[in-house]
Amino acid sequence: QVQLVESGGGLVQAGGSLRLSCAASRSIFKIIMGWYHQAPGQQRELVAQITSSESINYEDSVKGRFTISRDNTKNTVYLQMNSLKPEDTGVYYCNAKEFFRNYWGQGTQVTVSS
């Protein structure tokens, strides 16, 4: 089991920045970590993912604006979000993939005002 706790969400104006953090309850050294976005009334979608070897992929709409990173010494993964847009509004969930299991955090709300 892995418990995930997100933090760092909030209300920001368009063009602003936020940094989300996801703290895991144990080592994430071998775990694929990711951030998902769920806009109001929409399905949860992958925003960014980072493997244990730090291979990274981003959803097209966030490329050049968002940066995912991990600190295995702190069992934490981050999502730096710059140049935020109103369409980035929603709940951001941290995800951990270990073997065939998926673990989720409770989510953190991000609201971008225009």
Backbone as a chain_set.jsonl record, in Angstrom:
{"seq": "QVQLVESGGGLVQAGGSLRLSCAASRSIFKIIMGWYHQAPGQQRELVAQITSSESINYEDSVKGRFTISRDNTKNTVYLQMNSLKPEDTGVYYCNAKEFFRNYWGQGTQVTVSS", "coords": {"N": [[0.832, -1.199, 0.0], [0.371, 2.259, -0.66], [0.115, 5.392, 0.634], [-0.977, 8.545, -0.434], [-0.569, 12.011, -0.301], [-1.688, 15.014, -1.345], [-0.811, 18.467, -1.82], [-0.809, 22.073, -2.038], [-2.565, 23.194, -3.838], [-4.923, 25.765, -4.926], [-6.311, 29.081, -5.347], [-5.707, 31.019, -8.167], [-4.727, 33.659, -10.371], [-5.129, 33.832, -13.94], [-2.228, 33.113, -15.803], [-0.628, 32.938, -13.64], [1.229, 30.985, -11.155], [1.546, 27.753, -9.623], [2.659, 25.331, -7.262], [2.407, 22.007, -6.904], [2.499, 19.405, -4.504], [3.174, 16.012, -3.688], [3.142, 13.781, -1.231], [4.385, 10.679, -0.355], [3.71, 7.678, 1.526], [5.688, 5.841, 1.807], [8.784, 4.601, 0.394], [9.275, 5.763, -2.914], [10.946, 4.962, -4.822], [11.028, 2.974, -6.85], [8.73, 3.408, -8.211], [6.312, 4.422, -10.61], [5.299, 7.666, -10.949], [2.626, 10.024, -11.113], [0.622, 12.828, -12.238], [-2.753, 13.684, -12.385], [-5.514, 15.322, -13.917], [-8.725, 16.471, -13.238], [-11.245, 18.016, -14.657], [-14.205, 20.006, -13.983], [-17.05, 18.028, -14.339], [-15.809, 16.376, -16.135], [-13.759, 13.582, -17.291], [-11.083, 12.059, -15.467], [-7.795, 12.86, -16.351], [-4.532, 12.121, -17.576], [-1.845, 14.215, -16.781], [0.915, 14.541, -16.375], [3.761, 12.407, -16.139], [6.247, 10.532, -14.431], [8.891, 8.306, -14.508], [10.716, 5.772, -12.62], [13.288, 5.97, -13.553], [13.301, 8.52, -14.282], [12.24, 9.156, -16.734], [10.062, 11.142, -18.611], [6.765, 12.151, -19.428], [4.377, 14.349, -20.904], [1.065, 15.648, -21.085], [-0.225, 17.094, -24.046], [-1.285, 19.731, -23.854], [-0.067, 20.91, -21.688], [2.598, 21.0, -22.065], [5.681, 22.669, -21.869], [4.693, 24.397, -20.008], [4.12, 23.119, -17.577], [5.986, 21.287, -15.121], [7.113, 18.228, -14.068], [8.573, 16.603, -11.286], [10.671, 14.616, -9.139], [11.57, 13.703, -5.821], [13.242, 11.365, -4.48], [14.425, 11.0, -2.032], [12.809, 12.278, -0.302], [10.465, 11.05, -0.707], [8.598, 12.228, -2.434], [6.723, 13.811, -4.986], [6.519, 16.382, -7.413], [4.621, 19.007, -9.005], [5.196, 21.577, -10.939], [3.476, 24.313, -11.957], [3.133, 26.618, -14.39], [2.209, 29.702, -16.058], [-0.607, 29.497, -15.909], [-3.897, 28.6, -16.987], [-7.432, 29.304, -17.37], [-8.673, 26.912, -18.128], [-7.168, 25.027, -16.874], [-8.26, 24.637, -14.481], [-9.553, 22.603, -11.857], [-9.577, 19.412, -10.15], [-6.587, 18.082, -8.98], [-4.932, 15.081, -9.018], [-2.681, 12.934, -7.404], [-0.861, 10.115, -8.493], [0.238, 6.776, -8.136], [1.92, 4.142, -9.616], [2.505, 0.862, -9.198], [3.796, -2.099, -10.064], [1.016, -3.863, -10.901], [-0.767, -2.242, -9.679], [-2.674, 0.622, -8.83], [-2.476, 3.644, -7.086], [-4.072, 6.321, -5.378], [-4.184, 9.784, -4.464], [-6.082, 12.081, -2.407], [-6.676, 14.3, -3.795], [-6.251, 17.703, -4.899], [-7.551, 20.94, -5.067], [-7.447, 23.13, -7.801], [-7.929, 26.336, -8.892], [-8.28, 28.529, -11.488], [-8.59, 31.805, -12.207], [-10.001, 34.008, -14.636]], "CA": [[0.0, 0.0, 0.0], [1.03, 3.569, -0.649], [-0.788, 6.532, 0.857], [-0.505, 9.741, -1.122], [-1.204, 13.224, 0.19], [-1.374, 16.176, -2.177], [-0.949, 19.8, -1.252], [-0.332, 23.141, -2.908], [-3.597, 23.775, -4.689], [-5.457, 27.042, -4.483], [-6.9, 30.006, -6.322], [-4.669, 31.84, -8.791], [-5.162, 34.325, -11.591], [-4.547, 33.34, -15.184], [-0.847, 33.535, -15.958], [0.09, 32.69, -12.402], [1.901, 29.706, -10.95], [1.343, 26.978, -8.404], [3.48, 24.129, -7.16], [1.748, 20.935, -6.181], [3.361, 18.377, -3.914], [2.53, 14.745, -3.345], [3.992, 13.05, -0.307], [4.038, 9.267, -0.248], [3.91, 7.113, 2.864], [6.896, 5.026, 1.812], [9.685, 4.861, -0.719], [8.736, 5.774, -4.281], [12.134, 4.793, -5.652], [10.778, 2.141, -8.023], [7.321, 3.616, -8.568], [5.952, 5.437, -11.598], [4.45, 8.675, -10.312], [1.982, 10.891, -12.089], [-0.42, 13.782, -11.853], [-3.949, 13.662, -13.222], [-6.403, 16.481, -13.805], [-10.143, 16.232, -13.494], [-12.015, 19.253, -14.767], [-15.602, 19.813, -13.599], [-17.871, 17.298, -15.287], [-14.987, 15.639, -17.096], [-13.019, 12.438, -16.777], [-9.724, 12.276, -14.988], [-6.851, 12.678, -17.449], [-3.113, 12.219, -17.227], [-1.186, 15.481, -17.091], [2.357, 14.324, -16.453], [4.179, 11.17, -15.51], [7.701, 10.391, -14.327], [9.237, 6.941, -14.11], [11.796, 5.661, -11.641], [14.512, 6.42, -14.225], [13.036, 9.929, -14.588], [11.661, 9.392, -18.049], [8.906, 12.003, -18.368], [5.885, 12.525, -20.529], [3.382, 15.365, -20.593], [-0.082, 15.846, -21.972], [0.173, 18.144, -24.986], [-1.716, 21.081, -23.49], [0.734, 21.461, -20.587], [4.014, 21.027, -22.445], [6.267, 24.007, -21.823], [4.128, 25.161, -18.881], [4.176, 22.308, -16.355], [7.181, 20.464, -14.941], [7.017, 17.214, -13.027], [9.865, 16.188, -10.76], [10.548, 13.738, -7.978], [12.673, 13.665, -4.862], [13.098, 10.057, -3.84], [14.883, 11.07, -0.642], [11.672, 12.784, 0.474], [9.26, 10.299, -1.122], [7.695, 13.286, -2.864], [6.717, 14.217, -6.385], [6.053, 17.759, -7.533], [4.165, 19.501, -10.295], [5.301, 23.023, -11.061], [2.525, 24.75, -12.978], [3.318, 28.014, -14.749], [1.324, 30.212, -17.123], [-1.877, 28.786, -15.727], [-5.041, 29.036, -17.782], [-8.706, 28.898, -16.742], [-8.982, 25.503, -18.43], [-6.413, 24.169, -15.956], [-9.072, 24.497, -13.267], [-10.039, 21.272, -11.553], [-8.907, 18.698, -9.064], [-5.362, 17.392, -9.399], [-4.714, 13.872, -8.231], [-1.411, 12.236, -7.487], [-1.038, 8.687, -8.797], [1.416, 5.908, -8.053], [1.735, 2.858, -10.28], [3.505, -0.109, -8.756], [3.403, -3.361, -10.677], [-0.305, -3.73, -11.527], [-1.636, -1.525, -8.756], [-2.775, 2.075, -8.89], [-2.825, 4.296, -5.832], [-4.497, 7.714, -5.616], [-4.377, 10.699, -3.363], [-7.448, 12.588, -2.257], [-6.834, 15.399, -4.741], [-6.141, 19.087, -4.448], [-8.295, 21.806, -5.994], [-6.783, 24.276, -8.439], [-8.887, 27.208, -9.571], [-7.606, 29.609, -12.208], [-9.576, 32.815, -12.599], [-9.632, 34.738, -15.86]], "C": [[0.87, 1.254, 0.0], [-0.042, 4.609, -0.4], [-0.143, 7.774, 0.25], [-1.281, 10.948, -0.604], [-0.73, 14.404, -0.644], [-1.525, 17.466, -1.39], [-0.496, 20.815, -2.295], [-1.362, 23.746, -3.83], [-4.077, 25.111, -4.144], [-6.058, 27.825, -5.625], [-5.796, 30.917, -6.85], [-5.241, 32.499, -10.038], [-4.483, 33.694, -12.806], [-3.163, 33.95, -15.381], [0.01, 33.281, -14.735], [0.658, 31.293, -12.321], [1.467, 29.069, -9.639], [2.303, 25.802, -8.438], [2.746, 23.123, -6.286], [2.793, 19.958, -5.66], [2.537, 17.145, -3.598], [3.511, 13.955, -2.489], [3.486, 11.624, -0.168], [4.422, 8.729, 1.129], [5.136, 6.217, 2.959], [7.715, 5.328, 0.57], [8.975, 4.782, -2.068], [9.818, 5.469, -5.29], [11.851, 4.024, -6.938], [9.39, 2.345, -8.608], [7.183, 4.677, -9.65], [4.963, 6.391, -10.941], [3.852, 9.585, -11.373], [1.004, 11.848, -11.446], [-1.537, 13.717, -12.884], [-4.793, 14.886, -12.914], [-7.825, 16.052, -14.104], [-10.867, 17.561, -13.465], [-13.466, 18.98, -14.379], [-16.406, 19.106, -14.699], [-17.115, 16.468, -16.302], [-14.313, 14.431, -16.441], [-11.627, 12.859, -16.32], [-8.744, 11.947, -16.121], [-5.419, 12.87, -16.967], [-2.542, 13.556, -17.679], [0.309, 15.267, -17.307], [2.708, 13.068, -15.677], [5.696, 11.1, -15.509], [8.012, 8.998, -13.81], [10.37, 6.959, -13.085], [13.129, 6.093, -12.239], [14.39, 7.858, -14.712], [12.758, 10.172, -16.069], [10.326, 10.095, -17.833], [8.062, 12.126, -19.621], [4.799, 13.464, -20.017], [2.218, 15.29, -21.575], [0.209, 17.091, -22.809], [-0.147, 19.553, -24.49], [-0.871, 21.714, -22.382], [2.22, 21.518, -20.921], [4.522, 22.458, -22.494], [5.742, 24.854, -20.681], [4.279, 24.426, -17.544], [5.476, 21.503, -16.329], [6.959, 19.502, -13.787], [8.429, 16.849, -12.579], [9.636, 15.31, -9.542], [11.785, 13.87, -7.11], [12.506, 12.379, -4.075], [13.551, 10.076, -2.384], [13.769, 11.557, 0.281], [10.377, 12.06, 0.157], [8.181, 11.257, -1.639], [7.852, 13.541, -4.356], [6.048, 15.584, -6.47], [5.488, 18.015, -8.929], [4.224, 21.022, -10.245], [4.433, 23.458, -12.233], [2.692, 26.248, -13.208], [2.353, 28.397, -15.866], [-0.033, 29.536, -17.075], [-2.996, 29.447, -16.512], [-6.324, 28.62, -17.081], [-9.055, 27.435, -16.991], [-8.143, 24.523, -17.612], [-7.166, 23.944, -14.645], [-9.564, 23.064, -13.097], [-9.323, 20.693, -10.361], [-7.709, 17.952, -9.645], [-5.083, 16.245, -8.427], [-3.305, 13.335, -8.467], [-1.683, 10.744, -7.679], [0.293, 7.968, -8.671], [1.079, 4.575, -8.692], [2.875, 1.932, -9.861], [3.033, -1.48, -9.178], [2.032, -3.172, -11.332], [-1.281, -2.964, -10.641], [-1.536, -0.022, -8.963], [-3.17, 2.603, -7.525], [-3.11, 5.771, -6.13], [-4.491, 8.502, -4.322], [-5.805, 11.206, -3.357], [-7.726, 13.755, -3.2], [-6.668, 16.756, -4.089], [-6.746, 19.989, -5.512], [-7.408, 22.942, -6.496], [-7.853, 25.066, -9.183], [-8.127, 28.38, -10.177], [-8.66, 30.581, -12.697], [-9.061, 33.594, -13.809], [-9.588, 36.232, -15.624]], "O": [[1.953, 1.288, 0.585], [-1.011, 4.693, -1.155], [1.055, 8.018, 0.398], [-2.505, 10.904, -0.486], [0.452, 14.75, -0.655], [-2.277, 17.535, -0.417], [0.119, 20.462, -3.301], [-1.071, 24.712, -4.535], [-3.692, 25.533, -3.053], [-6.282, 27.304, -6.718], [-5.044, 31.51, -6.077], [-6.136, 31.952, -10.683], [-3.408, 33.103, -12.702], [-2.955, 35.142, -15.156], [1.235, 33.395, -14.79], [0.588, 30.516, -13.273], [1.079, 29.747, -8.688], [2.707, 25.34, -9.505], [2.5, 23.355, -5.103], [3.823, 19.72, -6.29], [1.351, 17.234, -3.281], [4.563, 13.522, -2.956], [2.308, 11.393, 0.103], [5.32, 9.242, 1.797], [5.575, 5.871, 4.055], [7.369, 6.215, -0.211], [8.189, 3.871, -2.328], [9.633, 5.691, -6.487], [12.369, 4.374, -7.998], [8.929, 1.538, -9.415], [7.856, 5.707, -9.611], [3.92, 5.972, -10.44], [4.479, 9.88, -12.39], [0.616, 11.703, -10.286], [-1.294, 13.698, -14.09], [-4.784, 15.41, -11.8], [-8.094, 15.364, -15.089], [-11.078, 18.155, -12.408], [-13.912, 17.834, -14.441], [-16.427, 19.549, -15.848], [-17.71, 15.918, -17.228], [-14.301, 14.284, -15.219], [-11.089, 13.882, -16.744], [-8.846, 10.902, -16.764], [-5.141, 13.672, -16.075], [-2.735, 13.972, -18.821], [0.889, 15.742, -18.283], [2.051, 12.712, -14.699], [6.353, 11.545, -16.45], [7.464, 8.562, -12.798], [10.904, 8.012, -12.735], [14.013, 6.539, -11.508], [15.242, 8.356, -15.448], [13.011, 11.259, -16.589], [9.544, 9.693, -16.971], [8.582, 12.196, -20.734], [4.367, 13.385, -18.867], [2.38, 14.916, -22.737], [0.826, 18.038, -22.321], [0.646, 20.472, -24.692], [-0.951, 22.922, -22.159], [3.013, 22.033, -20.132], [3.89, 23.342, -23.074], [6.286, 25.923, -20.407], [4.535, 25.045, -16.511], [5.995, 21.095, -17.368], [6.655, 19.915, -12.668], [9.358, 16.794, -13.386], [8.538, 15.271, -8.987], [12.89, 14.114, -7.595], [11.726, 12.312, -3.125], [13.105, 9.25, -1.588], [13.778, 11.288, 1.483], [9.318, 12.405, 0.682], [7.002, 11.11, -1.319], [8.952, 13.494, -4.907], [5.137, 15.898, -5.704], [5.832, 17.334, -9.895], [3.405, 21.668, -9.591], [4.637, 23.019, -13.365], [2.421, 27.051, -12.315], [1.765, 27.541, -16.527], [-0.538, 29.061, -18.092], [-3.04, 30.666, -16.68], [-6.315, 27.683, -16.282], [-9.672, 26.794, -16.14], [-8.385, 23.316, -17.656], [-6.745, 23.147, -13.807], [-9.942, 22.401, -14.063], [-8.574, 21.373, -9.66], [-7.815, 17.281, -10.672], [-5.011, 16.42, -7.211], [-2.818, 13.296, -9.597], [-2.616, 10.19, -7.098], [1.339, 8.493, -9.053], [0.073, 3.951, -8.353], [4.046, 2.194, -10.135], [2.003, -1.968, -8.714], [1.918, -2.368, -12.257], [-2.494, -3.037, -10.842], [-0.466, 0.523, -9.233], [-4.082, 2.081, -6.884], [-2.489, 6.382, -7.0], [-4.753, 7.973, -3.241], [-6.626, 10.816, -4.187], [-8.877, 14.152, -3.381], [-6.912, 16.933, -2.895], [-6.489, 19.824, -6.705], [-6.722, 23.613, -5.725], [-8.587, 24.517, -10.005], [-7.429, 29.12, -9.483], [-9.52, 30.226, -13.504], [-7.86, 33.806, -13.976], [-9.295, 36.994, -16.546]]}, "num_chains": 1, "name": "protein.A"}
